[in-house]
Amino acid sequence: MAETIITEISEFLQKGRAKNVKALVQQALDEGMDPKVILNEGLLDGMMIVGGKFKKNEIFVPEVLVAARAMSAGIAILEPKLVEVGNEPVGKAVIGTVKGDLHDIGKNLVVMMLRGAGFEIHDMGVDVAPEAFIEKAEEVGADVICMSALLTTTMPNMEDLITELKTRGLRDKYIVMVGGAPVNDTFAQQIGADYYTPDAASAAEKAKEAVMAKKAS
Ligand code: B12
């Protein structure tokens, strides 16, 4: 039964049926299913299949876009269950998807988990220029700058931000985290970022750990 509903969530997501996805996610929660299982095995699994078909040109941008909307609708239902917001303020994070890149589903999951870990979030949205990240971080007194990129062509904008921080003499002031499907540890090290993590939950854990360590030092 549980497996059926998870499969249905994945299938309706692939068809971009936001209403059905919302209803089924709610039903799964009502039946006591683990929100992480609903996210990983229902929603994310559906999006992976969409990604695979997109790559093989079996479906195109409009289909991916409706699937992405269905995914976001499902995540919105899950959010209060996935995230028990901590009372202790941990620090401030500025986050966005880099310039030229409009993918925001993963970034929004990182926002959710950071908020849950007790961060005050300044979400700059998508297509964010390096200078804009830095100006916002300076304005709000951020501890962490988080950048997301889903396109190999926009990944270099992450390095541009780090170069710009160095030019302004601000590199050591911020913890810089990078992520997104094409990003990995090697790339993060190459461009001089502080941390890369592969998913939203570990991003929040790492950010918290890094801020606490920096404050203690
Ligand atoms: C959905 C999607 C879209 C949607 C985006 C909707 C939206 N609101 O986000 C739309 C239809 C708009 C789209 C457009 C395009 N897309 Co697209 N898209 C995807 C798809 C299918 C899924 C991405 C996704 O949401 N994954 C689910 C999330 C949850 O995963 P995630 O983003 O990786 O995030 C997780 C981690 O990476 C991590 N994370 C994310 N950010 C951060 C940040 C930090 C700091 C940390 C620590 C961790 C972290 O945590 C997240 C949760 O665990 C991917 C396929 C794929 N396999 O990734 C292609 C994909 C990324 N797209 C691709 C392409 C080519 C495009 C287009 C150029 C297509 C076109 N011809 O127009 C345009 C580009 C538009 C632009 N300028 O950005 C290619 C990129 C290829 C490449 N090598 O660069 C991919 C890989 C598809 C493919 N295989 O060909 N796309």
PDB file of N, CA, C and O and ligand atoms in Angstrom, residues 44 47-48 50-52 54-55 60-62 64-65 68-69 71-72 75 95-96 100-110 145-154 158 177-182 195-203, ligand 1:
ATOM      1  N   LEU A  44      11.616  13.088  -5.453  1.00  0.00           N
ATOM      2  CA  LEU A  44      12.934  13.159  -6.103  1.00  0.00           C
ATOM      3  C   LEU A  44      13.118  12.044  -7.132  1.00  0.00           C
ATOM      4  O   LEU A  44      13.708  12.255  -8.179  1.00  0.00           O
ATOM      5  N   MET A  47      11.458  13.158 -10.237  1.00  0.00           N
ATOM      6  CA  MET A  47      12.219  14.192 -10.932  1.00  0.00           C
ATOM      7  C   MET A  47      13.447  13.613 -11.626  1.00  0.00           C
ATOM      8  O   MET A  47      13.837  14.075 -12.690  1.00  0.00           O
ATOM      9  N   MET A  48      14.043  12.572 -11.026  1.00  0.00           N
ATOM     10  CA  MET A  48      15.194  11.902 -11.664  1.00  0.00           C
ATOM     11  C   MET A  48      14.769  11.276 -12.995  1.00  0.00           C
ATOM     12  O   MET A  48      15.491  11.339 -13.987  1.00  0.00           O
ATOM     13  N   VAL A  50      12.232  12.211 -14.845  1.00  0.00           N
ATOM     14  CA  VAL A  50      12.001  13.331 -15.763  1.00  0.00           C
ATOM     15  C   VAL A  50      13.344  13.789 -16.351  1.00  0.00           C
ATOM     16  O   VAL A  50      13.472  13.989 -17.569  1.00  0.00           O
ATOM     17  N   GLY A  51      14.367  13.923 -15.466  1.00  0.00           N
ATOM     18  CA  GLY A  51      15.693  14.358 -15.902  1.00  0.00           C
ATOM     19  C   GLY A  51      16.274  13.407 -16.948  1.00  0.00           C
ATOM     20  O   GLY A  51      16.849  13.839 -17.948  1.00  0.00           O
ATOM     21  N   GLY A  52      16.099  12.114 -16.727  1.00  0.00           N
ATOM     22  CA  GLY A  52      16.611  11.106 -17.656  1.00  0.00           C
ATOM     23  C   GLY A  52      15.946  11.202 -19.018  1.00  0.00           C
ATOM     24  O   GLY A  52      16.606  11.137 -20.067  1.00  0.00           O
ATOM     25  N   PHE A  54      14.464  13.847 -20.255  1.00  0.00           N
ATOM     26  CA  PHE A  54      14.841  15.157 -20.818  1.00  0.00           C
ATOM     27  C   PHE A  54      16.186  15.015 -21.533  1.00  0.00           C
ATOM     28  O   PHE A  54      16.364  15.476 -22.661  1.00  0.00           O
ATOM     29  N   LYS A  55      17.099  14.320 -20.893  1.00  0.00           N
ATOM     30  CA  LYS A  55      18.445  14.127 -21.441  1.00  0.00           C
ATOM     31  C   LYS A  55      18.383  13.379 -22.775  1.00  0.00           C
ATOM     32  O   LYS A  55      19.118  13.672 -23.702  1.00  0.00           O
ATOM     33  N   PHE A  60      10.486  17.555 -23.322  1.00  0.00           N
ATOM     34  CA  PHE A  60      11.131  18.852 -23.541  1.00  0.00           C
ATOM     35  C   PHE A  60      10.823  19.823 -22.395  1.00  0.00           C
ATOM     36  O   PHE A  60      10.090  19.480 -21.468  1.00  0.00           O
ATOM     37  N   VAL A  61      11.389  21.043 -22.515  1.00  0.00           N
ATOM     38  CA  VAL A  61      11.292  22.001 -21.411  1.00  0.00           C
ATOM     39  C   VAL A  61       9.870  22.168 -20.840  1.00  0.00           C
ATOM     40  O   VAL A  61       9.704  22.139 -19.621  1.00  0.00           O
ATOM     41  N   PRO A  62       8.825  22.321 -21.659  1.00  0.00           N
ATOM     42  CA  PRO A  62       7.494  22.525 -21.054  1.00  0.00           C
ATOM     43  C   PRO A  62       7.083  21.386 -20.112  1.00  0.00           C
ATOM     44  O   PRO A  62       6.537  21.633 -19.041  1.00  0.00           O
ATOM     45  N   VAL A  64       9.127  19.408 -18.487  1.00  0.00           N
ATOM     46  CA  VAL A  64       9.978  19.461 -17.294  1.00  0.00           C
ATOM     47  C   VAL A  64       9.476  20.545 -16.351  1.00  0.00           C
ATOM     48  O   VAL A  64       9.440  20.377 -15.133  1.00  0.00           O
ATOM     49  N   LEU A  65       9.057  21.644 -16.950  1.00  0.00           N
ATOM     50  CA  LEU A  65       8.577  22.766 -16.152  1.00  0.00           C
ATOM     51  C   LEU A  65       7.319  22.394 -15.352  1.00  0.00           C
ATOM     52  O   LEU A  65       7.223  22.695 -14.165  1.00  0.00           O
ATOM     53  N   ALA A  68       8.332  20.209 -12.595  1.00  0.00           N
ATOM     54  CA  ALA A  68       9.004  20.985 -11.543  1.00  0.00           C
ATOM     55  C   ALA A  68       7.966  21.692 -10.663  1.00  0.00           C
ATOM     56  O   ALA A  68       8.116  21.756  -9.441  1.00  0.00           O
ATOM     57  N   ARG A  69       6.903  22.179 -11.306  1.00  0.00           N
ATOM     58  CA  ARG A  69       5.842  22.835 -10.510  1.00  0.00           C
ATOM     59  C   ARG A  69       5.159  21.827  -9.602  1.00  0.00           C
ATOM     60  O   ARG A  69       4.838  22.128  -8.452  1.00  0.00           O
ATOM     61  N   MET A  71       6.506  19.189  -8.401  1.00  0.00           N
ATOM     62  CA  MET A  71       7.487  18.886  -7.349  1.00  0.00           C
ATOM     63  C   MET A  71       7.412  19.954  -6.248  1.00  0.00           C
ATOM     64  O   MET A  71       7.351  19.642  -5.058  1.00  0.00           O
ATOM     65  N   SER A  72       7.410  21.216  -6.661  1.00  0.00           N
ATOM     66  CA  SER A  72       7.361  22.305  -5.680  1.00  0.00           C
ATOM     67  C   SER A  72       6.077  22.255  -4.860  1.00  0.00           C
ATOM     68  O   SER A  72       6.085  22.524  -3.660  1.00  0.00           O
ATOM     69  N   ILE A  75       6.525  19.570  -2.299  1.00  0.00           N
ATOM     70  CA  ILE A  75       7.473  19.982  -1.256  1.00  0.00           C
ATOM     71  C   ILE A  75       6.787  20.940  -0.267  1.00  0.00           C
ATOM     72  O   ILE A  75       7.016  20.864   0.936  1.00  0.00           O
ATOM     73  N   ILE A  95      21.647  32.999   0.204  1.00  0.00           N
ATOM     74  CA  ILE A  95      21.633  31.861  -0.723  1.00  0.00           C
ATOM     75  C   ILE A  95      20.980  32.257  -2.036  1.00  0.00           C
ATOM     76  O   ILE A  95      20.076  33.103  -2.055  1.00  0.00           O
ATOM     77  N   GLY A  96      21.425  31.635  -3.120  1.00  0.00           N
ATOM     78  CA  GLY A  96      20.793  31.877  -4.407  1.00  0.00           C
ATOM     79  C   GLY A  96      21.343  30.932  -5.449  1.00  0.00           C
ATOM     80  O   GLY A  96      22.315  30.212  -5.214  1.00  0.00           O
ATOM     81  N   GLY A 100      22.665  33.402 -14.611  1.00  0.00           N
ATOM     82  CA  GLY A 100      22.433  32.637 -15.831  1.00  0.00           C
ATOM     83  C   GLY A 100      21.700  31.326 -15.596  1.00  0.00           C
ATOM     84  O   GLY A 100      21.376  30.610 -16.535  1.00  0.00           O
ATOM     85  N   ASP A 101      21.424  31.019 -14.344  1.00  0.00           N
ATOM     86  CA  ASP A 101      20.838  29.720 -13.997  1.00  0.00           C
ATOM     87  C   ASP A 101      19.493  29.918 -13.302  1.00  0.00           C
ATOM     88  O   ASP A 101      19.393  30.670 -12.331  1.00  0.00           O
ATOM     89  N   LEU A 102      18.472  29.223 -13.840  1.00  0.00           N
ATOM     90  CA  LEU A 102      17.116  29.424 -13.320  1.00  0.00           C
ATOM     91  C   LEU A 102      16.604  28.243 -12.499  1.00  0.00           C
ATOM     92  O   LEU A 102      15.456  28.218 -12.095  1.00  0.00           O
ATOM     93  N   HIS A 103      17.440  27.231 -12.283  1.00  0.00           N
ATOM     94  CA  HIS A 103      17.008  26.049 -11.532  1.00  0.00           C
ATOM     95  C   HIS A 103      16.938  26.386 -10.041  1.00  0.00           C
ATOM     96  O   HIS A 103      17.939  26.812  -9.470  1.00  0.00           O
ATOM     97  N   ASP A 104      15.777  26.150  -9.427  1.00  0.00           N
ATOM     98  CA  ASP A 104      15.693  26.533  -8.014  1.00  0.00           C
ATOM     99  C   ASP A 104      15.126  25.476  -7.071  1.00  0.00           C
ATOM    100  O   ASP A 104      14.949  25.726  -5.885  1.00  0.00           O
ATOM    101  N   ILE A 105      14.818  24.293  -7.591  1.00  0.00           N
ATOM    102  CA  ILE A 105      14.192  23.292  -6.718  1.00  0.00           C
ATOM    103  C   ILE A 105      15.169  22.846  -5.621  1.00  0.00           C
ATOM    104  O   ILE A 105      14.826  22.814  -4.439  1.00  0.00           O
ATOM    105  N   GLY A 106      16.395  22.529  -6.030  1.00  0.00           N
ATOM    106  CA  GLY A 106      17.412  22.092  -5.058  1.00  0.00           C
ATOM    107  C   GLY A 106      17.764  23.213  -4.098  1.00  0.00           C
ATOM    108  O   GLY A 106      17.863  23.001  -2.884  1.00  0.00           O
ATOM    109  N   LYS A 107      17.913  24.405  -4.649  1.00  0.00           N
ATOM    110  CA  LYS A 107      18.224  25.572  -3.804  1.00  0.00           C
ATOM    111  C   LYS A 107      17.125  25.766  -2.768  1.00  0.00           C
ATOM    112  O   LYS A 107      17.394  26.009  -1.584  1.00  0.00           O
ATOM    113  N   ASN A 108      15.866  25.615  -3.190  1.00  0.00           N
ATOM    114  CA  ASN A 108      14.757  25.804  -2.241  1.00  0.00           C
ATOM    115  C   ASN A 108      14.766  24.736  -1.141  1.00  0.00           C
ATOM    116  O   ASN A 108      14.380  25.009  -0.003  1.00  0.00           O
ATOM    117  N   LEU A 109      15.205  23.530  -1.487  1.00  0.00           N
ATOM    118  CA  LEU A 109      15.317  22.490  -0.449  1.00  0.00           C
ATOM    119  C   LEU A 109      16.409  22.857   0.550  1.00  0.00           C
ATOM    120  O   LEU A 109      16.251  22.654   1.757  1.00  0.00           O
ATOM    121  N   VAL A 110      17.515  23.407   0.043  1.00  0.00           N
ATOM    122  CA  VAL A 110      18.593  23.823   0.944  1.00  0.00           C
ATOM    123  C   VAL A 110      18.080  24.952   1.856  1.00  0.00           C
ATOM    124  O   VAL A 110      18.331  24.946   3.066  1.00  0.00           O
ATOM    125  N   ILE A 145      27.669  32.142   2.683  1.00  0.00           N
ATOM    126  CA  ILE A 145      27.120  32.405   1.346  1.00  0.00           C
ATOM    127  C   ILE A 145      26.989  31.043   0.661  1.00  0.00           C
ATOM    128  O   ILE A 145      27.967  30.294   0.561  1.00  0.00           O
ATOM    129  N   CYS A 146      25.755  30.721   0.224  1.00  0.00           N
ATOM    130  CA  CYS A 146      25.496  29.438  -0.426  1.00  0.00           C
ATOM    131  C   CYS A 146      25.116  29.655  -1.882  1.00  0.00           C
ATOM    132  O   CYS A 146      24.157  30.393  -2.163  1.00  0.00           O
ATOM    133  N   MET A 147      25.840  29.005  -2.769  1.00  0.00           N
ATOM    134  CA  MET A 147      25.520  29.130  -4.199  1.00  0.00           C
ATOM    135  C   MET A 147      25.118  27.789  -4.785  1.00  0.00           C
ATOM    136  O   MET A 147      25.774  26.771  -4.521  1.00  0.00           O
ATOM    137  N   SER A 148      24.065  27.820  -5.604  1.00  0.00           N
ATOM    138  CA  SER A 148      23.602  26.623  -6.278  1.00  0.00           C
ATOM    139  C   SER A 148      23.779  26.802  -7.786  1.00  0.00           C
ATOM    140  O   SER A 148      23.530  27.893  -8.306  1.00  0.00           O
ATOM    141  N   ALA A 149      24.216  25.749  -8.493  1.00  0.00           N
ATOM    142  CA  ALA A 149      24.299  25.784  -9.964  1.00  0.00           C
ATOM    143  C   ALA A 149      23.924  24.414 -10.505  1.00  0.00           C
ATOM    144  O   ALA A 149      24.346  23.389  -9.980  1.00  0.00           O
ATOM    145  N   LEU A 150      23.105  24.415 -11.549  1.00  0.00           N
ATOM    146  CA  LEU A 150      22.681  23.149 -12.170  1.00  0.00           C
ATOM    147  C   LEU A 150      23.218  23.003 -13.579  1.00  0.00           C
ATOM    148  O   LEU A 150      23.040  21.963 -14.214  1.00  0.00           O
ATOM    149  N   LEU A 151      23.854  24.042 -14.086  1.00  0.00           N
ATOM    150  CA  LEU A 151      24.360  23.989 -15.460  1.00  0.00           C
ATOM    151  C   LEU A 151      25.881  24.069 -15.437  1.00  0.00           C
ATOM    152  O   LEU A 151      26.436  24.887 -14.697  1.00  0.00           O
ATOM    153  N   THR A 152      26.522  23.247 -16.248  1.00  0.00           N
ATOM    154  CA  THR A 152      27.995  23.302 -16.294  1.00  0.00           C
ATOM    155  C   THR A 152      28.439  24.698 -16.765  1.00  0.00           C
ATOM    156  O   THR A 152      29.496  25.170 -16.359  1.00  0.00           O
ATOM    157  N   THR A 153      27.607  25.335 -17.589  1.00  0.00           N
ATOM    158  CA  THR A 153      27.978  26.664 -18.111  1.00  0.00           C
ATOM    159  C   THR A 153      27.895  27.759 -17.046  1.00  0.00           C
ATOM    160  O   THR A 153      28.467  28.834 -17.233  1.00  0.00           O
ATOM    161  N   THR A 154      27.160  27.524 -15.966  1.00  0.00           N
ATOM    162  CA  THR A 154      27.038  28.581 -14.940  1.00  0.00           C
ATOM    163  C   THR A 154      27.935  28.313 -13.725  1.00  0.00           C
ATOM    164  O   THR A 154      28.090  29.196 -12.876  1.00  0.00           O
ATOM    165  N   MET A 158      30.517  30.640  -9.813  1.00  0.00           N
ATOM    166  CA  MET A 158      30.831  30.400  -8.395  1.00  0.00           C
ATOM    167  C   MET A 158      32.248  30.885  -8.098  1.00  0.00           C
ATOM    168  O   MET A 158      32.507  31.506  -7.079  1.00  0.00           O
ATOM    169  N   MET A 177      29.726  28.080   0.562  1.00  0.00           N
ATOM    170  CA  MET A 177      29.306  26.704   0.253  1.00  0.00           C
ATOM    171  C   MET A 177      28.748  26.633  -1.159  1.00  0.00           C
ATOM    172  O   MET A 177      28.046  27.552  -1.595  1.00  0.00           O
ATOM    173  N   VAL A 178      29.066  25.543  -1.857  1.00  0.00           N
ATOM    174  CA  VAL A 178      28.565  25.380  -3.221  1.00  0.00           C
ATOM    175  C   VAL A 178      27.881  24.025  -3.370  1.00  0.00           C
ATOM    176  O   VAL A 178      28.215  23.067  -2.673  1.00  0.00           O
ATOM    177  N   GLY A 179      26.917  23.969  -4.282  1.00  0.00           N
ATOM    178  CA  GLY A 179      26.229  22.704  -4.528  1.00  0.00           C
ATOM    179  C   GLY A 179      25.397  22.766  -5.792  1.00  0.00           C
ATOM    180  O   GLY A 179      25.368  23.783  -6.485  1.00  0.00           O
ATOM    181  N   GLY A 180      24.720  21.659  -6.077  1.00  0.00           N
ATOM    182  CA  GLY A 180      23.948  21.515  -7.315  1.00  0.00           C
ATOM    183  C   GLY A 180      24.471  20.289  -8.042  1.00  0.00           C
ATOM    184  O   GLY A 180      25.627  19.906  -7.855  1.00  0.00           O
ATOM    185  N   ALA A 181      23.618  19.683  -8.868  1.00  0.00           N
ATOM    186  CA  ALA A 181      23.951  18.384  -9.477  1.00  0.00           C
ATOM    187  C   ALA A 181      25.338  18.291 -10.142  1.00  0.00           C
ATOM    188  O   ALA A 181      26.032  17.300  -9.944  1.00  0.00           O
ATOM    189  N   PRO A 182      25.797  19.288 -10.911  1.00  0.00           N
ATOM    190  CA  PRO A 182      27.096  19.084 -11.577  1.00  0.00           C
ATOM    191  C   PRO A 182      28.301  19.424 -10.695  1.00  0.00           C
ATOM    192  O   PRO A 182      29.446  19.224 -11.102  1.00  0.00           O
ATOM    193  N   TYR A 195      33.082  24.592   1.401  1.00  0.00           N
ATOM    194  CA  TYR A 195      32.420  23.289   1.492  1.00  0.00           C
ATOM    195  C   TYR A 195      31.524  23.022   0.300  1.00  0.00           C
ATOM    196  O   TYR A 195      30.893  23.929  -0.251  1.00  0.00           O
ATOM    197  N   TYR A 196      31.431  21.732  -0.028  1.00  0.00           N
ATOM    198  CA  TYR A 196      30.435  21.211  -0.968  1.00  0.00           C
ATOM    199  C   TYR A 196      29.735  20.085  -0.242  1.00  0.00           C
ATOM    200  O   TYR A 196      30.396  19.326   0.484  1.00  0.00           O
ATOM    201  N   THR A 197      28.423  19.993  -0.384  1.00  0.00           N
ATOM    202  CA  THR A 197      27.755  18.765   0.072  1.00  0.00           C
ATOM    203  C   THR A 197      26.765  18.342  -1.006  1.00  0.00           C
ATOM    204  O   THR A 197      26.258  19.178  -1.757  1.00  0.00           O
ATOM    205  N   PRO A 198      26.469  17.040  -1.084  1.00  0.00           N
ATOM    206  CA  PRO A 198      25.632  16.559  -2.183  1.00  0.00           C
ATOM    207  C   PRO A 198      24.130  16.749  -1.996  1.00  0.00           C
ATOM    208  O   PRO A 198      23.368  16.599  -2.947  1.00  0.00           O
ATOM    209  N   ASP A 199      23.695  17.033  -0.773  1.00  0.00           N
ATOM    210  CA  ASP A 199      22.244  17.188  -0.593  1.00  0.00           C
ATOM    211  C   ASP A 199      21.913  18.248   0.451  1.00  0.00           C
ATOM    212  O   ASP A 199      22.802  18.749   1.146  1.00  0.00           O
ATOM    213  N   ALA A 200      20.611  18.557   0.532  1.00  0.00           N
ATOM    214  CA  ALA A 200      20.176  19.683   1.356  1.00  0.00           C
ATOM    215  C   ALA A 200      20.358  19.419   2.854  1.00  0.00           C
ATOM    216  O   ALA A 200      20.759  20.319   3.597  1.00  0.00           O
ATOM    217  N   ALA A 201      20.084  18.200   3.278  1.00  0.00           N
ATOM    218  CA  ALA A 201      20.190  17.912   4.712  1.00  0.00           C
ATOM    219  C   ALA A 201      21.639  18.039   5.175  1.00  0.00           C
ATOM    220  O   ALA A 201      21.929  18.665   6.205  1.00  0.00           O
ATOM    221  N   SER A 202      22.576  17.488   4.390  1.00  0.00           N
ATOM    222  CA  SER A 202      23.987  17.586   4.792  1.00  0.00           C
ATOM    223  C   SER A 202      24.500  19.013   4.639  1.00  0.00           C
ATOM    224  O   SER A 202      25.408  19.426   5.361  1.00  0.00           O
ATOM    225  N   ALA A 203      23.905  19.786   3.719  1.00  0.00           N
ATOM    226  CA  ALA A 203      24.302  21.198   3.575  1.00  0.00           C
ATOM    227  C   ALA A 203      24.010  21.947   4.875  1.00  0.00           C
ATOM    228  O   ALA A 203      24.837  22.705   5.383  1.00  0.00           O
TER     229      ALA A 203
HETATM  230  C1  B12 B   1      13.773  20.717 -13.452  1.00  0.00           C
HETATM  231  C2  B12 B   1      14.818  21.036 -14.490  1.00  0.00           C
HETATM  232  C3  B12 B   1      14.643  22.202 -15.241  1.00  0.00           C
HETATM  233  C4  B12 B   1      13.501  23.196 -14.985  1.00  0.00           C
HETATM  234  C5  B12 B   1      13.856  24.022 -13.741  1.00  0.00           C
HETATM  235  C6  B12 B   1      12.640  24.448 -12.937  1.00  0.00           C
HETATM  236  C7  B12 B   1      13.030  24.998 -11.596  1.00  0.00           C
HETATM  237  N1  B12 B   1      12.125  25.825 -11.089  1.00  0.00           N
HETATM  238  O1  B12 B   1      14.054  24.707 -11.017  1.00  0.00           O
HETATM  239  C8  B12 B   1      13.501  24.015 -16.321  1.00  0.00           C
HETATM  240  C9  B12 B   1      12.512  23.388 -17.295  1.00  0.00           C
HETATM  241  C10 B12 B   1      13.179  25.499 -16.186  1.00  0.00           C
HETATM  242  C11 B12 B   1      14.914  23.743 -16.845  1.00  0.00           C
HETATM  243  C12 B12 B   1      15.524  24.553 -17.780  1.00  0.00           C
HETATM  244  C13 B12 B   1      16.743  24.259 -18.362  1.00  0.00           C
HETATM  245  N2  B12 B   1      17.487  23.142 -18.138  1.00  0.00           N
HETATM  246 CO1  B12 B   1      17.157  21.901 -16.682  1.00  0.00          CO
HETATM  247  N3  B12 B   1      16.859  20.412 -15.582  1.00  0.00           N
HETATM  248  C14 B12 B   1      15.927  20.164 -14.706  1.00  0.00           C
HETATM  249  C15 B12 B   1      16.170  18.747 -14.095  1.00  0.00           C
HETATM  250  C16 B12 B   1      15.257  17.764 -14.841  1.00  0.00           C
HETATM  251  C17 B12 B   1      15.958  18.573 -12.607  1.00  0.00           C
HETATM  252  C18 B12 B   1      16.703  19.539 -11.703  1.00  0.00           C
HETATM  253  C19 B12 B   1      16.157  19.411 -10.288  1.00  0.00           C
HETATM  254  O2  B12 B   1      15.322  20.190  -9.873  1.00  0.00           O
HETATM  255  N4  B12 B   1      16.594  18.351  -9.568  1.00  0.00           N
HETATM  256  C20 B12 B   1      16.094  18.058  -8.217  1.00  0.00           C
HETATM  257  C21 B12 B   1      16.867  18.866  -7.160  1.00  0.00           C
HETATM  258  C22 B12 B   1      16.301  18.582  -5.775  1.00  0.00           C
HETATM  259  O3  B12 B   1      18.228  18.451  -7.216  1.00  0.00           O
HETATM  260  P1  B12 B   1      19.467  19.466  -7.212  1.00  0.00           P
HETATM  261  O4  B12 B   1      19.085  20.738  -7.858  1.00  0.00           O
HETATM  262  O5  B12 B   1      20.661  18.752  -7.703  1.00  0.00           O
HETATM  263  O6  B12 B   1      19.671  19.835  -5.669  1.00  0.00           O
HETATM  264  C23 B12 B   1      20.116  18.941  -4.660  1.00  0.00           C
HETATM  265  C24 B12 B   1      21.632  18.928  -4.496  1.00  0.00           C
HETATM  266  O7  B12 B   1      22.343  19.177  -5.694  1.00  0.00           O
HETATM  267  C25 B12 B   1      21.902  19.906  -3.395  1.00  0.00           C
HETATM  268  N5  B12 B   1      22.102  21.326  -3.701  1.00  0.00           N
HETATM  269  C26 B12 B   1      21.498  22.118  -4.606  1.00  0.00           C
HETATM  270  N6  B12 B   1      21.892  23.386  -4.489  1.00  0.00           N
HETATM  271  C27 B12 B   1      22.786  23.426  -3.489  1.00  0.00           C
HETATM  272  C28 B12 B   1      23.515  24.490  -2.960  1.00  0.00           C
HETATM  273  C29 B12 B   1      24.411  24.254  -1.916  1.00  0.00           C
HETATM  274  C30 B12 B   1      25.203  25.389  -1.345  1.00  0.00           C
HETATM  275  C31 B12 B   1      24.604  22.932  -1.415  1.00  0.00           C
HETATM  276  C32 B12 B   1      25.593  22.662  -0.360  1.00  0.00           C
HETATM  277  C33 B12 B   1      23.852  21.861  -1.944  1.00  0.00           C
HETATM  278  C34 B12 B   1      22.957  22.118  -2.973  1.00  0.00           C
HETATM  279  O8  B12 B   1      20.765  19.795  -2.569  1.00  0.00           O
HETATM  280  C35 B12 B   1      19.596  19.531  -3.365  1.00  0.00           C
HETATM  281  C36 B12 B   1      18.646  18.662  -2.573  1.00  0.00           C
HETATM  282  O9  B12 B   1      19.218  17.532  -2.036  1.00  0.00           O
HETATM  283  C37 B12 B   1      17.698  18.544 -14.439  1.00  0.00           C
HETATM  284  C38 B12 B   1      18.163  17.083 -14.518  1.00  0.00           C
HETATM  285  C39 B12 B   1      19.080  16.665 -13.380  1.00  0.00           C
HETATM  286  N7  B12 B   1      19.422  15.432 -13.392  1.00  0.00           N
HETATM  287  O10 B12 B   1      19.488  17.455 -12.539  1.00  0.00           O
HETATM  288  C40 B12 B   1      17.821  19.334 -15.753  1.00  0.00           C
HETATM  289  C41 B12 B   1      19.172  19.908 -16.169  1.00  0.00           C
HETATM  290  C42 B12 B   1      19.908  20.512 -14.989  1.00  0.00           C
HETATM  291  N8  B12 B   1      18.790  20.976 -17.098  1.00  0.00           N
HETATM  292  C43 B12 B   1      19.558  21.047 -18.134  1.00  0.00           C
HETATM  293  C44 B12 B   1      19.401  21.984 -19.196  1.00  0.00           C
HETATM  294  C45 B12 B   1      20.324  21.803 -20.392  1.00  0.00           C
HETATM  295  C46 B12 B   1      18.438  23.017 -19.134  1.00  0.00           C
HETATM  296  C47 B12 B   1      18.207  24.121 -20.173  1.00  0.00           C
HETATM  297  C48 B12 B   1      19.477  24.749 -20.788  1.00  0.00           C
HETATM  298  C49 B12 B   1      17.292  23.507 -21.262  1.00  0.00           C
HETATM  299  C50 B12 B   1      16.987  24.397 -22.442  1.00  0.00           C
HETATM  300  N9  B12 B   1      17.395  23.920 -23.591  1.00  0.00           N
HETATM  301  O11 B12 B   1      16.433  25.466 -22.299  1.00  0.00           O
HETATM  302  C51 B12 B   1      17.380  25.152 -19.380  1.00  0.00           C
HETATM  303  C52 B12 B   1      18.260  26.205 -18.680  1.00  0.00           C
HETATM  304  C53 B12 B   1      17.490  27.335 -18.057  1.00  0.00           C
HETATM  305  C54 B12 B   1      18.413  28.168 -17.196  1.00  0.00           C
HETATM  306  N10 B12 B   1      18.954  29.243 -17.738  1.00  0.00           N
HETATM  307  O12 B12 B   1      18.652  27.820 -16.058  1.00  0.00           O
HETATM  308  C55 B12 B   1      20.690  20.012 -18.099  1.00  0.00           C
HETATM  309  C56 B12 B   1      22.045  20.630 -17.726  1.00  0.00           C
HETATM  310  C57 B12 B   1      23.174  20.015 -18.530  1.00  0.00           C
HETATM  311  C58 B12 B   1      24.501  20.609 -18.173  1.00  0.00           C
HETATM  312  N11 B12 B   1      25.479  19.754 -18.246  1.00  0.00           N
HETATM  313  O13 B12 B   1      24.689  21.729 -17.877  1.00  0.00           O
HETATM  314  C59 B12 B   1      20.109  18.979 -17.066  1.00  0.00           C
HETATM  315  C60 B12 B   1      21.192  18.223 -16.265  1.00  0.00           C
HETATM  316  C61 B12 B   1      19.250  17.978 -17.897  1.00  0.00           C
HETATM  317  C62 B12 B   1      20.093  17.126 -18.852  1.00  0.00           C
HETATM  318  N12 B12 B   1      20.549  15.998 -18.423  1.00  0.00           N
HETATM  319  O14 B12 B   1      20.318  17.486 -19.955  1.00  0.00           O
HETATM  320  N13 B12 B   1      15.450  22.633 -16.269  1.00  0.00           N
END
